XYZ file of C-alpha atoms in Angstrom:
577
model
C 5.601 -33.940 33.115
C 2.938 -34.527 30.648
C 3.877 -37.027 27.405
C 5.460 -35.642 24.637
C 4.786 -38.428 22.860
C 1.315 -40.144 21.678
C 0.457 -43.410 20.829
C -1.177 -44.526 17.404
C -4.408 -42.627 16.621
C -4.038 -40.409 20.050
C -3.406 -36.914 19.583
C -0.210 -35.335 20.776
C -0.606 -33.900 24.372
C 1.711 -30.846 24.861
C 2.066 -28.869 27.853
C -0.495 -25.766 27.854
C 0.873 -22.103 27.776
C -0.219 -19.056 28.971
C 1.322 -15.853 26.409
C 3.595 -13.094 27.905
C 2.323 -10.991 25.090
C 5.930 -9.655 25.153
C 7.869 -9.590 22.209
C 10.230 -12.150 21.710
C 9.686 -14.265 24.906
C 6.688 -16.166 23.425
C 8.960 -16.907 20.475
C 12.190 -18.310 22.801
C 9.670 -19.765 24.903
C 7.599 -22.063 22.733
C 4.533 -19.668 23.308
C 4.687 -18.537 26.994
C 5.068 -19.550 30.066
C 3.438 -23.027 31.800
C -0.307 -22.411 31.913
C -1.310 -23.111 36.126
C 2.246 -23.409 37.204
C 4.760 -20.976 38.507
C 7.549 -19.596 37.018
C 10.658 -18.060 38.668
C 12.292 -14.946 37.195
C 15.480 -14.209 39.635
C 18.496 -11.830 38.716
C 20.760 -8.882 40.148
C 19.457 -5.970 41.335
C 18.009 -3.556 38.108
C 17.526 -6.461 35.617
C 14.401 -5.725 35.481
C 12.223 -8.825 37.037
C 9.586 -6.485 38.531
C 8.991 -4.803 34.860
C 8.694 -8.350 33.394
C 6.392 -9.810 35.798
C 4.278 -6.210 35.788
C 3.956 -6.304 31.704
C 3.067 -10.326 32.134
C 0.120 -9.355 34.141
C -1.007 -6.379 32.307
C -1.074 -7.691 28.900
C -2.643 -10.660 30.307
C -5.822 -8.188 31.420
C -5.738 -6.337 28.156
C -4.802 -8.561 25.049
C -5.961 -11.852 26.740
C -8.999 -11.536 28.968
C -7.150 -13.050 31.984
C -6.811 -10.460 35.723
C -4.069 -10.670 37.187
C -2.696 -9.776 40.923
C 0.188 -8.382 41.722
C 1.255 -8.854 45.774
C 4.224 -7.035 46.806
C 6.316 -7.201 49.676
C 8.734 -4.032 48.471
C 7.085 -1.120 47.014
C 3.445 -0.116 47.596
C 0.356 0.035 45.099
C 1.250 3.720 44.471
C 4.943 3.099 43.833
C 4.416 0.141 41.452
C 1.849 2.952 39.472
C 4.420 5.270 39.038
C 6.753 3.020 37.945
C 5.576 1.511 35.201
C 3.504 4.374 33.977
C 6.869 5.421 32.044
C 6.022 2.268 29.627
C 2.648 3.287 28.962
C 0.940 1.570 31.803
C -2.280 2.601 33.697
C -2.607 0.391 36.533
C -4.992 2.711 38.131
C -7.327 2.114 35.179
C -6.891 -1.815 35.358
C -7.284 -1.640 38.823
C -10.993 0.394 38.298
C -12.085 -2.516 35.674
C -11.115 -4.860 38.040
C -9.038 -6.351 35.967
C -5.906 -6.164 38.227
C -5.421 -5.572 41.890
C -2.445 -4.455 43.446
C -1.415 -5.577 47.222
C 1.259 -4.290 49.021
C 1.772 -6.577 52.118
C 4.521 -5.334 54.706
C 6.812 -7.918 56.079
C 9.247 -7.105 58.703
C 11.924 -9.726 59.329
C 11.857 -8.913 62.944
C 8.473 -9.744 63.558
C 9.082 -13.209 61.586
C 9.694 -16.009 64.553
C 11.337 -19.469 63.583
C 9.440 -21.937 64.801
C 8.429 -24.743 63.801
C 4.664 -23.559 63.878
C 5.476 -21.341 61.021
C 3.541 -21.518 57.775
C 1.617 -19.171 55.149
C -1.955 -19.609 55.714
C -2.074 -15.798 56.318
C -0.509 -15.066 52.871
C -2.742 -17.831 51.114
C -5.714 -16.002 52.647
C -5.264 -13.228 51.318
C -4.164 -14.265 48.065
C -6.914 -16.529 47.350
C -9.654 -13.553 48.488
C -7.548 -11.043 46.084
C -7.727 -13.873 43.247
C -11.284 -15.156 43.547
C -12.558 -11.248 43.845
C -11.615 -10.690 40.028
C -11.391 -13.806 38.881
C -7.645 -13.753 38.238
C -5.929 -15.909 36.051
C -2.447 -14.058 36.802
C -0.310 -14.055 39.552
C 2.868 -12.054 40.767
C 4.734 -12.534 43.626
C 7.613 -10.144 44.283
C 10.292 -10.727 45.495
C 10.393 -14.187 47.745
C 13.280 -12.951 49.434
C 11.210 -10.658 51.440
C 8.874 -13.131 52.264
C 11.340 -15.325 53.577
C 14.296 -12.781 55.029
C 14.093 -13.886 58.583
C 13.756 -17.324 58.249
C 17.534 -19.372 58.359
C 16.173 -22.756 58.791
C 16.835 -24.674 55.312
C 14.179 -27.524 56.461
C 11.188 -25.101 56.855
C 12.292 -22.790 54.168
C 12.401 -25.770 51.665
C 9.012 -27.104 53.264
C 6.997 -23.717 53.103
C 8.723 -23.015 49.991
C 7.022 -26.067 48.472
C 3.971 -25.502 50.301
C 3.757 -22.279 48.198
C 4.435 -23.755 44.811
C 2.385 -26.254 45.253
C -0.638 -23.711 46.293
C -0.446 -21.790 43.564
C -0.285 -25.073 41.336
C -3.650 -26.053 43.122
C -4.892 -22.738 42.305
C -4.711 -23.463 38.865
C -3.149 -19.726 38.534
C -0.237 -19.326 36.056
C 2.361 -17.431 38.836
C 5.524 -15.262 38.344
C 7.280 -15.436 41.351
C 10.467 -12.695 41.385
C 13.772 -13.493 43.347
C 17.318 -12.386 43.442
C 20.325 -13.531 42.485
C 22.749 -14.906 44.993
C 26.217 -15.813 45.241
C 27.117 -18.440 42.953
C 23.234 -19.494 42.841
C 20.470 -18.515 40.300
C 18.399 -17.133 44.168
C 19.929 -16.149 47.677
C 18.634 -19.013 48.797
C 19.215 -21.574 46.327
C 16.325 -23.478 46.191
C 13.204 -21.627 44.724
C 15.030 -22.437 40.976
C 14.478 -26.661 41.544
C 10.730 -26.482 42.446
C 9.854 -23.949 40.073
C 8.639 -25.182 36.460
C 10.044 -22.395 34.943
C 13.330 -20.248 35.678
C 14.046 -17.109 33.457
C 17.551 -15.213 34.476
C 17.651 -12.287 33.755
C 21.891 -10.285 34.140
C 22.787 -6.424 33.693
C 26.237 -6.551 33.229
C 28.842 -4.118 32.311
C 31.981 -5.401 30.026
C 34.291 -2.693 30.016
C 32.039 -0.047 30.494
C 29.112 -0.795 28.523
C 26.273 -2.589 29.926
C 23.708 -5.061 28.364
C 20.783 -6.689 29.306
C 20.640 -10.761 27.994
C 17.910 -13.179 29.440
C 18.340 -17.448 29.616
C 15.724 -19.646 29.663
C 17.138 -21.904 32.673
C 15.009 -24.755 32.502
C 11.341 -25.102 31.943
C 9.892 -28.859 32.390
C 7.802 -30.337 30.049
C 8.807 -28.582 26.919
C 11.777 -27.657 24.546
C 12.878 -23.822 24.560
C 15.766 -21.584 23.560
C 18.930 -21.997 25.799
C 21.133 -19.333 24.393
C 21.317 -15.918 25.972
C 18.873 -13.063 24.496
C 19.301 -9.662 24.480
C 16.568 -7.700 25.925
C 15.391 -3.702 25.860
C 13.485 -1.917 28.480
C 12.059 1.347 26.633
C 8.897 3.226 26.686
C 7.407 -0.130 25.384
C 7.765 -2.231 27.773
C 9.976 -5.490 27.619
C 11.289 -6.802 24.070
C 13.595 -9.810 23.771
C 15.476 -10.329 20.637
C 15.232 -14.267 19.910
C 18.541 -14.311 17.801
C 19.226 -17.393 17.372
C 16.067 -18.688 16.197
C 16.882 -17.051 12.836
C 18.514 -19.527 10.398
C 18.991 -19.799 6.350
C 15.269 -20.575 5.498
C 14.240 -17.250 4.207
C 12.696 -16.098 0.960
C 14.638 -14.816 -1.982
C 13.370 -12.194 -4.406
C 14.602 -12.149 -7.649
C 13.766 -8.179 -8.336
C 16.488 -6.070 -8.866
C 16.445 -2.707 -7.723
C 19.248 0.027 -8.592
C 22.549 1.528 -6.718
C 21.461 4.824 -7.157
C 24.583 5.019 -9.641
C 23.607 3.695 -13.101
C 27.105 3.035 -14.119
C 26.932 1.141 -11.284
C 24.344 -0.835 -12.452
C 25.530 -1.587 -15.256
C 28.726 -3.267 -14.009
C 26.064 -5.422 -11.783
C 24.457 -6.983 -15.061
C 22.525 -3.783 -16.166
C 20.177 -4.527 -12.958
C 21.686 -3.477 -9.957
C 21.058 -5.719 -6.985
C 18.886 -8.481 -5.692
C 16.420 -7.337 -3.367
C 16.921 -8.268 -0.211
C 20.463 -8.966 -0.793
C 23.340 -8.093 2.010
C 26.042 -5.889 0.092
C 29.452 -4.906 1.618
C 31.166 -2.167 0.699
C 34.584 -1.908 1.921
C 37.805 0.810 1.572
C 40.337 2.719 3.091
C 39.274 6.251 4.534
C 37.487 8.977 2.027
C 37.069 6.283 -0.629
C 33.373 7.379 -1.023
C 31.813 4.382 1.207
C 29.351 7.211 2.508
C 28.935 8.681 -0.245
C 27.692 5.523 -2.093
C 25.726 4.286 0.550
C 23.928 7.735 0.261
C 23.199 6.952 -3.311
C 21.483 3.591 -3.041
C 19.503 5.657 0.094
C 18.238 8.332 -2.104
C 17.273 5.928 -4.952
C 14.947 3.942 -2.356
C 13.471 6.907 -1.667
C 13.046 7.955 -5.070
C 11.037 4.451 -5.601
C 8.866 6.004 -2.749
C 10.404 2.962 -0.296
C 11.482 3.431 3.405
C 14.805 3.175 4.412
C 16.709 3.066 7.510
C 19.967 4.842 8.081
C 22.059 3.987 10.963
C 25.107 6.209 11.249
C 27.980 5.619 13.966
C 29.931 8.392 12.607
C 27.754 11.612 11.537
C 25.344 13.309 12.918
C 21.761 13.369 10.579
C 22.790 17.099 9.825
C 26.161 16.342 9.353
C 25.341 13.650 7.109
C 22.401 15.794 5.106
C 24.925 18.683 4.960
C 28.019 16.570 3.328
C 25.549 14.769 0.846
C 24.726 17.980 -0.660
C 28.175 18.530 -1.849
C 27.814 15.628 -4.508
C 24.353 16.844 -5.421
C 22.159 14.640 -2.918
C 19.113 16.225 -1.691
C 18.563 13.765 1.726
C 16.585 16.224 3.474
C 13.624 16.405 1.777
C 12.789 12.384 2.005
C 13.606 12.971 5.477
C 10.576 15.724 5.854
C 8.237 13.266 3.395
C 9.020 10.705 6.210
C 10.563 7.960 3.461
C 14.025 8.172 5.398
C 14.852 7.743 9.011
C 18.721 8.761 10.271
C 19.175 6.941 13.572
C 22.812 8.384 14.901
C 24.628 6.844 17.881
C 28.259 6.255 18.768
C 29.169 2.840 18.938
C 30.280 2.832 21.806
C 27.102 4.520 23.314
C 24.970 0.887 23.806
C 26.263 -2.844 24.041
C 26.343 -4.970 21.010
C 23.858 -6.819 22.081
C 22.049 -3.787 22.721
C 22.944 -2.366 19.100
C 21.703 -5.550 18.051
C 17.894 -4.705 19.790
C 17.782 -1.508 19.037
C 18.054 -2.253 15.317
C 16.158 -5.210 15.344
C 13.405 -3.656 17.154
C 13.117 0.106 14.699
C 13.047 -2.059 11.843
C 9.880 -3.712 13.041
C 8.073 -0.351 13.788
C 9.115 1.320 10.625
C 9.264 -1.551 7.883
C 11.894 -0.183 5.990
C 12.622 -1.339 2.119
C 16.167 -0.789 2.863
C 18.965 -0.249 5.950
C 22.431 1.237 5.787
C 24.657 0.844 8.206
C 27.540 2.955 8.030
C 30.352 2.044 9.016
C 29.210 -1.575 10.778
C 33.392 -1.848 11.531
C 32.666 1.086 14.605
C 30.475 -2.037 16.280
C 34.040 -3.670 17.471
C 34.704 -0.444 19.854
C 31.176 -1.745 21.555
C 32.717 -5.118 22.058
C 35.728 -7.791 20.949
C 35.656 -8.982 17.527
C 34.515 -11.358 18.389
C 31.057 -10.723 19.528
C 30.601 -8.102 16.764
C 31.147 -10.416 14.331
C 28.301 -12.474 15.730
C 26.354 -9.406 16.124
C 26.213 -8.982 12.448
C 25.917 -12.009 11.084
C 22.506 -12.120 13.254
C 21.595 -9.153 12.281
C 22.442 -9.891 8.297
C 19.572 -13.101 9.141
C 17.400 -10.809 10.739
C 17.422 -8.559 7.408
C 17.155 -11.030 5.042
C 14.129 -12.466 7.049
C 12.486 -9.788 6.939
C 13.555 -8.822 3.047
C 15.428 -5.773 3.667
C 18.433 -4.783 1.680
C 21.299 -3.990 3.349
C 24.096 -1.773 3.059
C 27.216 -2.342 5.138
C 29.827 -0.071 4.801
C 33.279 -1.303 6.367
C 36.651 0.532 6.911
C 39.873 -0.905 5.880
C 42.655 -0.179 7.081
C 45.173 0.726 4.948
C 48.399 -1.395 4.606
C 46.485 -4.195 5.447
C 44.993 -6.682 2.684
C 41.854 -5.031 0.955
C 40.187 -8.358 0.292
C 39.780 -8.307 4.126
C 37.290 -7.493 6.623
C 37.689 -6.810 10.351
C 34.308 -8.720 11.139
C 34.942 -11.438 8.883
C 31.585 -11.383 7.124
C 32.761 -11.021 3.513
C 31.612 -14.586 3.231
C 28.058 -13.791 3.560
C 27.451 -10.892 2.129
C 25.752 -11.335 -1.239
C 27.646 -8.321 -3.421
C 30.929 -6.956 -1.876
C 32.012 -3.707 -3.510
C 35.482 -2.834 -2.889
C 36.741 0.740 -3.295
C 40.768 1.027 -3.152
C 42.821 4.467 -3.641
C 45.446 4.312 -6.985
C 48.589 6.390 -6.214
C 50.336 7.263 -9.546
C 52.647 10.186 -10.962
C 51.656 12.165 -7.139
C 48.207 11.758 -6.681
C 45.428 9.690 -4.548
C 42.816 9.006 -6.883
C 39.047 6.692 -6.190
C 38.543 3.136 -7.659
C 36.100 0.686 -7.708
C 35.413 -2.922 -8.713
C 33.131 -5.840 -8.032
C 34.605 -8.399 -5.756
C 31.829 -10.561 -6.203
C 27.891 -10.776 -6.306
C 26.087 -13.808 -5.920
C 23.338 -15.054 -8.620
C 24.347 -12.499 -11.383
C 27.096 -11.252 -14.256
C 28.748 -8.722 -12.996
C 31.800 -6.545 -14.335
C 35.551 -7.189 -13.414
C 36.790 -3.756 -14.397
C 38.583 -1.682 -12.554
C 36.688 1.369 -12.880
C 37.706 5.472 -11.237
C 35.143 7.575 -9.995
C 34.702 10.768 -9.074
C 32.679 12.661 -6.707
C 31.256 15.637 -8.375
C 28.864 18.385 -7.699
C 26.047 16.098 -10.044
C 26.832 12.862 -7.722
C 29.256 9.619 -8.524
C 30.379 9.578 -12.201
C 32.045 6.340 -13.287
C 34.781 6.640 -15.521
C 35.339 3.926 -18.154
C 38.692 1.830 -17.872
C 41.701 3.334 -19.208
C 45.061 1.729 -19.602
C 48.055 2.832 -20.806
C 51.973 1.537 -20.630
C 51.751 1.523 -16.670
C 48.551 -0.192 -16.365
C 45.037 1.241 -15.538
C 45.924 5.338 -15.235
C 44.017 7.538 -13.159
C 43.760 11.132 -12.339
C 46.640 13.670 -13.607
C 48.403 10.687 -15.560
C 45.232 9.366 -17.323
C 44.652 13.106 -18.102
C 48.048 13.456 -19.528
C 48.341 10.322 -21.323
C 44.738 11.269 -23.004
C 45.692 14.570 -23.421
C 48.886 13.155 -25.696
C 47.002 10.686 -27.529
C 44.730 13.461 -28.626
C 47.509 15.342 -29.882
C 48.270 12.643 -31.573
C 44.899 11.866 -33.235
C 44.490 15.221 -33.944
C 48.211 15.581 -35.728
C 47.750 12.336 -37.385
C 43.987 13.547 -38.543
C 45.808 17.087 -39.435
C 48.212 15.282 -41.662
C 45.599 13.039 -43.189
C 43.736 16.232 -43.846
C 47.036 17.677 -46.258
C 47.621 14.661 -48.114
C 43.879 14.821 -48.761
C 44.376 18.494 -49.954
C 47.404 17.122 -52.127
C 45.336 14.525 -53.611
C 42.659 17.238 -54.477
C 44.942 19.568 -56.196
C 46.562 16.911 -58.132
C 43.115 15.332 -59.410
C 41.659 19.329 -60.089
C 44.977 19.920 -62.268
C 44.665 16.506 -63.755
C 40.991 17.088 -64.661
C 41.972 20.952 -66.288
C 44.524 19.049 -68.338
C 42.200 16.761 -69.935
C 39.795 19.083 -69.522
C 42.221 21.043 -71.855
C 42.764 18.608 -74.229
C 39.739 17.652 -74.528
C 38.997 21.129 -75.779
C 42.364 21.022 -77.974
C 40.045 17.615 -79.877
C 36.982 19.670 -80.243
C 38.491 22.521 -81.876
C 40.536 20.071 -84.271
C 37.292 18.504 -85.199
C 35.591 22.005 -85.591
C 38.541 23.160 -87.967
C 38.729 19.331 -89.381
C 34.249 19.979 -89.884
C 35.590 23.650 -91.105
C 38.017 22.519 -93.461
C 35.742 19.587 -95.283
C 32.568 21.950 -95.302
C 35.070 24.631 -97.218
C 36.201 21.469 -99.091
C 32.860 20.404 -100.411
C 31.439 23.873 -100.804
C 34.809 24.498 -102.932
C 34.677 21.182 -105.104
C 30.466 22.356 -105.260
C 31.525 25.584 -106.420
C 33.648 24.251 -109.272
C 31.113 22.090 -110.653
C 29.035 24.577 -111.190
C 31.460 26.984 -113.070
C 32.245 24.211 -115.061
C 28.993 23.552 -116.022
C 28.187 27.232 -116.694
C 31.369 27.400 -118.489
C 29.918 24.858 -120.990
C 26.839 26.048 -121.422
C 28.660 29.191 -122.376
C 30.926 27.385 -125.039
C 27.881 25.597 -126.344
C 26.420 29.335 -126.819
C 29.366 30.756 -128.544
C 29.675 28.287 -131.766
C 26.233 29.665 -133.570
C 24.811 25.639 -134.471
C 23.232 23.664 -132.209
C 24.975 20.033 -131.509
C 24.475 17.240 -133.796
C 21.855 14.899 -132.666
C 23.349 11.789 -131.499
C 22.731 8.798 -133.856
C-alpha cells in the first residue's frame, strides 16, 4: 500500500486514481477508482453492476482519452448495444473509433475440466491482443462467476483467481471486474472481495414494497473513502450516486432577503421577508392555507424572474394551477415562460432514498432559486420516521449548499401539539411559520404567527388571514374581552364598537349643536345691546347737538334783542370815561 505519509521535505505520495466520470462516485470515492488495479463491483441480480462497469468504460473513451474493453461471458456485443443505448450510449460508434471493443467469449461449464492443469492463458491471450489493439486503458470483466461456474476446487479457484488479479495489475490496466452476490458473502464464491483493491456493493432491495437502490464502498486499500450507504439512480443518464453524507454545516450564508410573496407577511419578518437560502417550515392542521402560501412565495420567485422547483406529493400540476387561481394566482403562465417546474409524485411511488436522488439530482439540472416541497410529512408513507427524518435533514444540507430556499410545508395533526413536527426537523429549519385554526362563537377561522426565524426581528402577533379572490390578506390583531376574535365574533364585536363610536360621535355632534345655538343667541343679545348703546349715544349726540344749537340760538336773540333796545331810546350811549 503506498505511504500516506512523507517525510520532511518529501512530497506526499497518494495512491493514483483513475475517474468514473459518474456523478457522485468520484466524490464518495476520493476521485475514482485505483489507477492499474482492479476493482470488484458484486451485488444481487438487477443492481445494476453491468451499467456501472459499461458507463466506467465509456466515459473513460469520451471525457478522458483512455479505451476501454469490455469482455463478456453473458450477453453478446449486440446485446450489451442495445442495452445501454437507453442511457444515451453508442457503443457501435466507440467501437468504429476504436475507442472501445466489445468481446463476447462463450463459456460453457460443461466443457470446463478440473484439473490441476487448468489455468487462463487462453483468456489472457485474448485480453492482452483486445487491449494492446486500441491501446486500452479500461478494462471490464463481467461477471467472474461465469468464468469460474464449473470449477469447485477452492485451491485452484483461489490460485487462478489471483493469477487474474495479479495479470491485470501487471497490465497496468485499471479493471472492473463484476460478480454476484452470494449467500451471506459479498460473491458466490467468497473470495474475489479479499484480493480485489477495491469492492463496491451495490443492493436493490424492497422494504415493504418500495424498492431502492444504495451502494457501499466495502473497502478500497490505500486510501480513505465514504463508508455509509449511497443512494443511487439509473435513468436515461446513466449512473448517479447521491454522496449524502459528505454534506455538513460549512456552507455559505447570504444575507439578502427576498419576499413571501405576502407583504404583510413581510412585514411581520422585519419588513424583509426571508434570508436567502434559508430552510422555512410551515406547519398546520388541514386547509390552513400551507399550499396556498407556499404558492405565494412560488409566484414571487418567479416574479423576480428566478427558477423554482415545486415538488408536490399531493396535487397534480393542473390540479395545483387550477386551485391557485381561486386566490388570484396566475401559476401557469411562469410555467409556459419555463421559470417554474411542478414535479408531482405520490410518496409512496419511489423509496426515500430514491426521493432523496431524484430531488437532489433535478435541482442540479435546473438550478432553481427556490424549492417547495409540499407537504414533506407524505415522505413517512415512503418509509419509517425514522429514515424520513434523515431524508430531510440531508436534503435541507443539500439545499443550503447549493443556496436554495426552501419551503417545507408539514401537516399537523390536529389534537396533537402544534409546536410539533412528525419529522422532527423544527430544529433546523431557519423560519417556522405556524398556521393554527381559532374556533369561536361557531366558526373555524385561519391564523398565523411566527414561531421563530433565525438572524432577524420578527413579529409575535397572532395575526387571521383570509384567502380571497386577490390572494392572502393579513388581518391586523384584534382583541376583545375573550382574547384575539376572529371571523363572525371579531365582525360582531367591531360591528358594536362602531355603533358605539358612531353614537358617541352622534352625541358629540348635538352637544356641539347646543353649544352653537347658545353662543349664536348669546352673540344676538349683545349684539342687541350693543345696538341698545349706540342708539343711546346717538339720542345722548342728538340731545347735546339740540342742546348747544338751543343755548346758540338764545345767544343770539339776546344779542339781537339788545341791539334792538339800544335802537329804541333815540341817544346813543354815553362814552365810557
Amino acid at each position: 500500500m503506498p505511504s500516506l505519509t512523507a517525510k520532511k521535505g518529501e512530497p506526499l505520495r497518494t495512491l493514483r486514481k483513475a475517474p468514473t466520470g459518474i456523478p457522485g462516485l468520484d466524490e464518495i470515492t476520493g476521485g475514482g477508482l485505483p489507477r492499474g488495479r482492479p476493482s470488484l463491483v458484486c451485488g444481487s441480480a438487477g443492481c445494476g453492476k453491468t451499467l456501472l462497469a459499461m458507463e466506467f468504460l465509456v466515459r473513460g473513451a469520451t471525457e478522458f482519452g483512455e479505451p476501454g474493453v469490455f469482455m463478456a461471458f453473458e450477453e453478446t456485443g449486440e446485446e450489451l448495444t442495445q442495452n445501454v443505448r437507453s442511457l444515451g450510449f453508442d457503443l457501435d460508434k466507440l467501437v468504429r473509433q476504436k475507442k472501445l471493443i466489445l468481446d463476447y467469449v462463450r463459456v460453457e461449464r460443461n466443457e470446463i475440466e478440473e484439473t490441476g492443469e487448468y489455468d487462463l492463458e487462453g483468456l489472457f491471450i485474448r485480453l492482452n491482443n483486445a487491449i494492446d489493439s486500441i491501446g486500452a486503458k479500461r478494462v471490464v470483466l463481467d461477471t467472474i462467476e461465469a468464468l469460474f461456474s464449473g470449477l469447485q476446487n477452492e485451491g485452484i479457484l483461489r490460485a487462478e483467481l489471483r493469477r487474474l488479479f495479479r495479470w491485470l495489475k501487471d497490465k497496468g490496466v485499471t479493471a472492473i471486474i463484476t460478480g454476484e452476490r452470494g449467500d451471506g458473502t459479498l460473491t458466490r464464491r467468497g473470495l474475489e472481495e479479499y484480493v480485489s483493491d477495491c469492492v463496491i456493493l451495490l443492493d436493490h432491495r424492497v422494504t415493504d414494497q418500495v424498492s431502492t437502490r444504495r451502494m457501499r464502498i466495502v473497502k478500497y486499500r490505500g486510501t480513505t473513502h465514504g463508508t455509509n450507504e449511497y443512494p443511487f439512480l439509473i435513468d436515461e443518464d446513466g449512473f448517479s450516486v447521491l454522496p449524502v453524507t459528505s454534506l455538513g454545516l460549512q456552507h455559505d450564508v447570504s444575507n439578502q432577503r427576498i419576499s413571501s410573496g405576502i407583504a404583510a407577511l413581510d412585514s411581520m419578518l422585519g419588513g424583509k421577508g426571508f434570508y436567502r437560502g434559508s430552510t422555512i417550515l410551515i406547519s398546520g392542521t388541514a386547509g390552513t392555507g400551507k399550499t396556498s402560501i407556499s404558492a405565494h412565495f412560488a409566484n414571487a420567485a418567479c416574479a423576480r424572474n428566478e427558477r423554482c422547483l415545486y415538488f408536490a406529493f399531493e396535487e397534480s400540476p393542473g390540479q395545483l394551477v387550477r386551485n391557485m387561481q381561486s386566490i388570484g394566482l396566475d401559476l401557469g403562465k411562469w410555467i409556459r415562460k419555463d421559470l417554474l417546474q411542478i414535479h408531482s409524485s405520490r410518496a409512496t411511488f419511489y423509496g426515500l432514498e430514491m426521493h432523496l436522488a431524484m430531488i437532489h439530482k433535478m435541482v442540479q439540472e435546473a438550478r432553481p432559486d427556490s424549492v417547495v416541497l409540499d407537504p414533506i410529512g407524505a415522505l413517512v408513507q415512503a418509509g419509517s420516521q425514522r429514515d424520513a427524518n434523515s431524508m430531510v435533514v440531508r436534503l435541507i444540507d443539500f439545499l443550503k449548499v447549493n443556496g436554495v430556499t426552501a419551503i417545507l410545508t408539514n401537516l399537523t395533526i390536529s389534537g396533537n401539539s402544534l409546536e410539533h413536527t412528525d419529522l422532527d426537523i423544527s430544529s433546523i429549519v431557519d423560519t417556522w411559520l405556524l398556521l393554527r385554526d381559532i374556533e369561536l362563537g361557531g366558526e373555524r377561522n385561519r391564523a398565523l404567527y411566527v414561531l421563530k426565524s433565525r438572524g432577524m426581528s420578527h413579529s409575535n402577533q397572532l395575526r387571521e388571514f383570509l384567502l380571497t379572490e386577490n390572494g392572502i390578506h393579513l388581518l391586523d390583531v384584534y382583541s376583545g374581552p375573550e382574547g384575539v376574535l376572529t371571523g363572525s365574533m371579531r365582525a360582531s364585536l367591531e360591528a358594536r364598537e362602531k355603533s358605539a363610536a358612531l353614537a358617541a360621535e352622534q352625541e358629540s355632534e348635538r352637544k356641539q349643536r347646543d353649544r352653537n345655538r347658545r353662543r349664536e343667541a348669546l352673540e344676538a343679545r349683545i349684539h342687541a345691546l350693543r345696538k341698545e348703546f349706540e342708539i343711546e349715544d346717538e339720542e345722548s349726540a342728538l340731545v347735546a347737538a339740540q342742546e348747544t344749537a338751543r343755548a346758540k340760538q338764545i345767544d343770539q336773540d339776546r344779542r339781537a334783542m339788545t341791539v334792538r333796545r339800544q335802537g329804541n331810546s333815540g341817544h346813543k350811549p354815553s362814552p365810557k370815561i
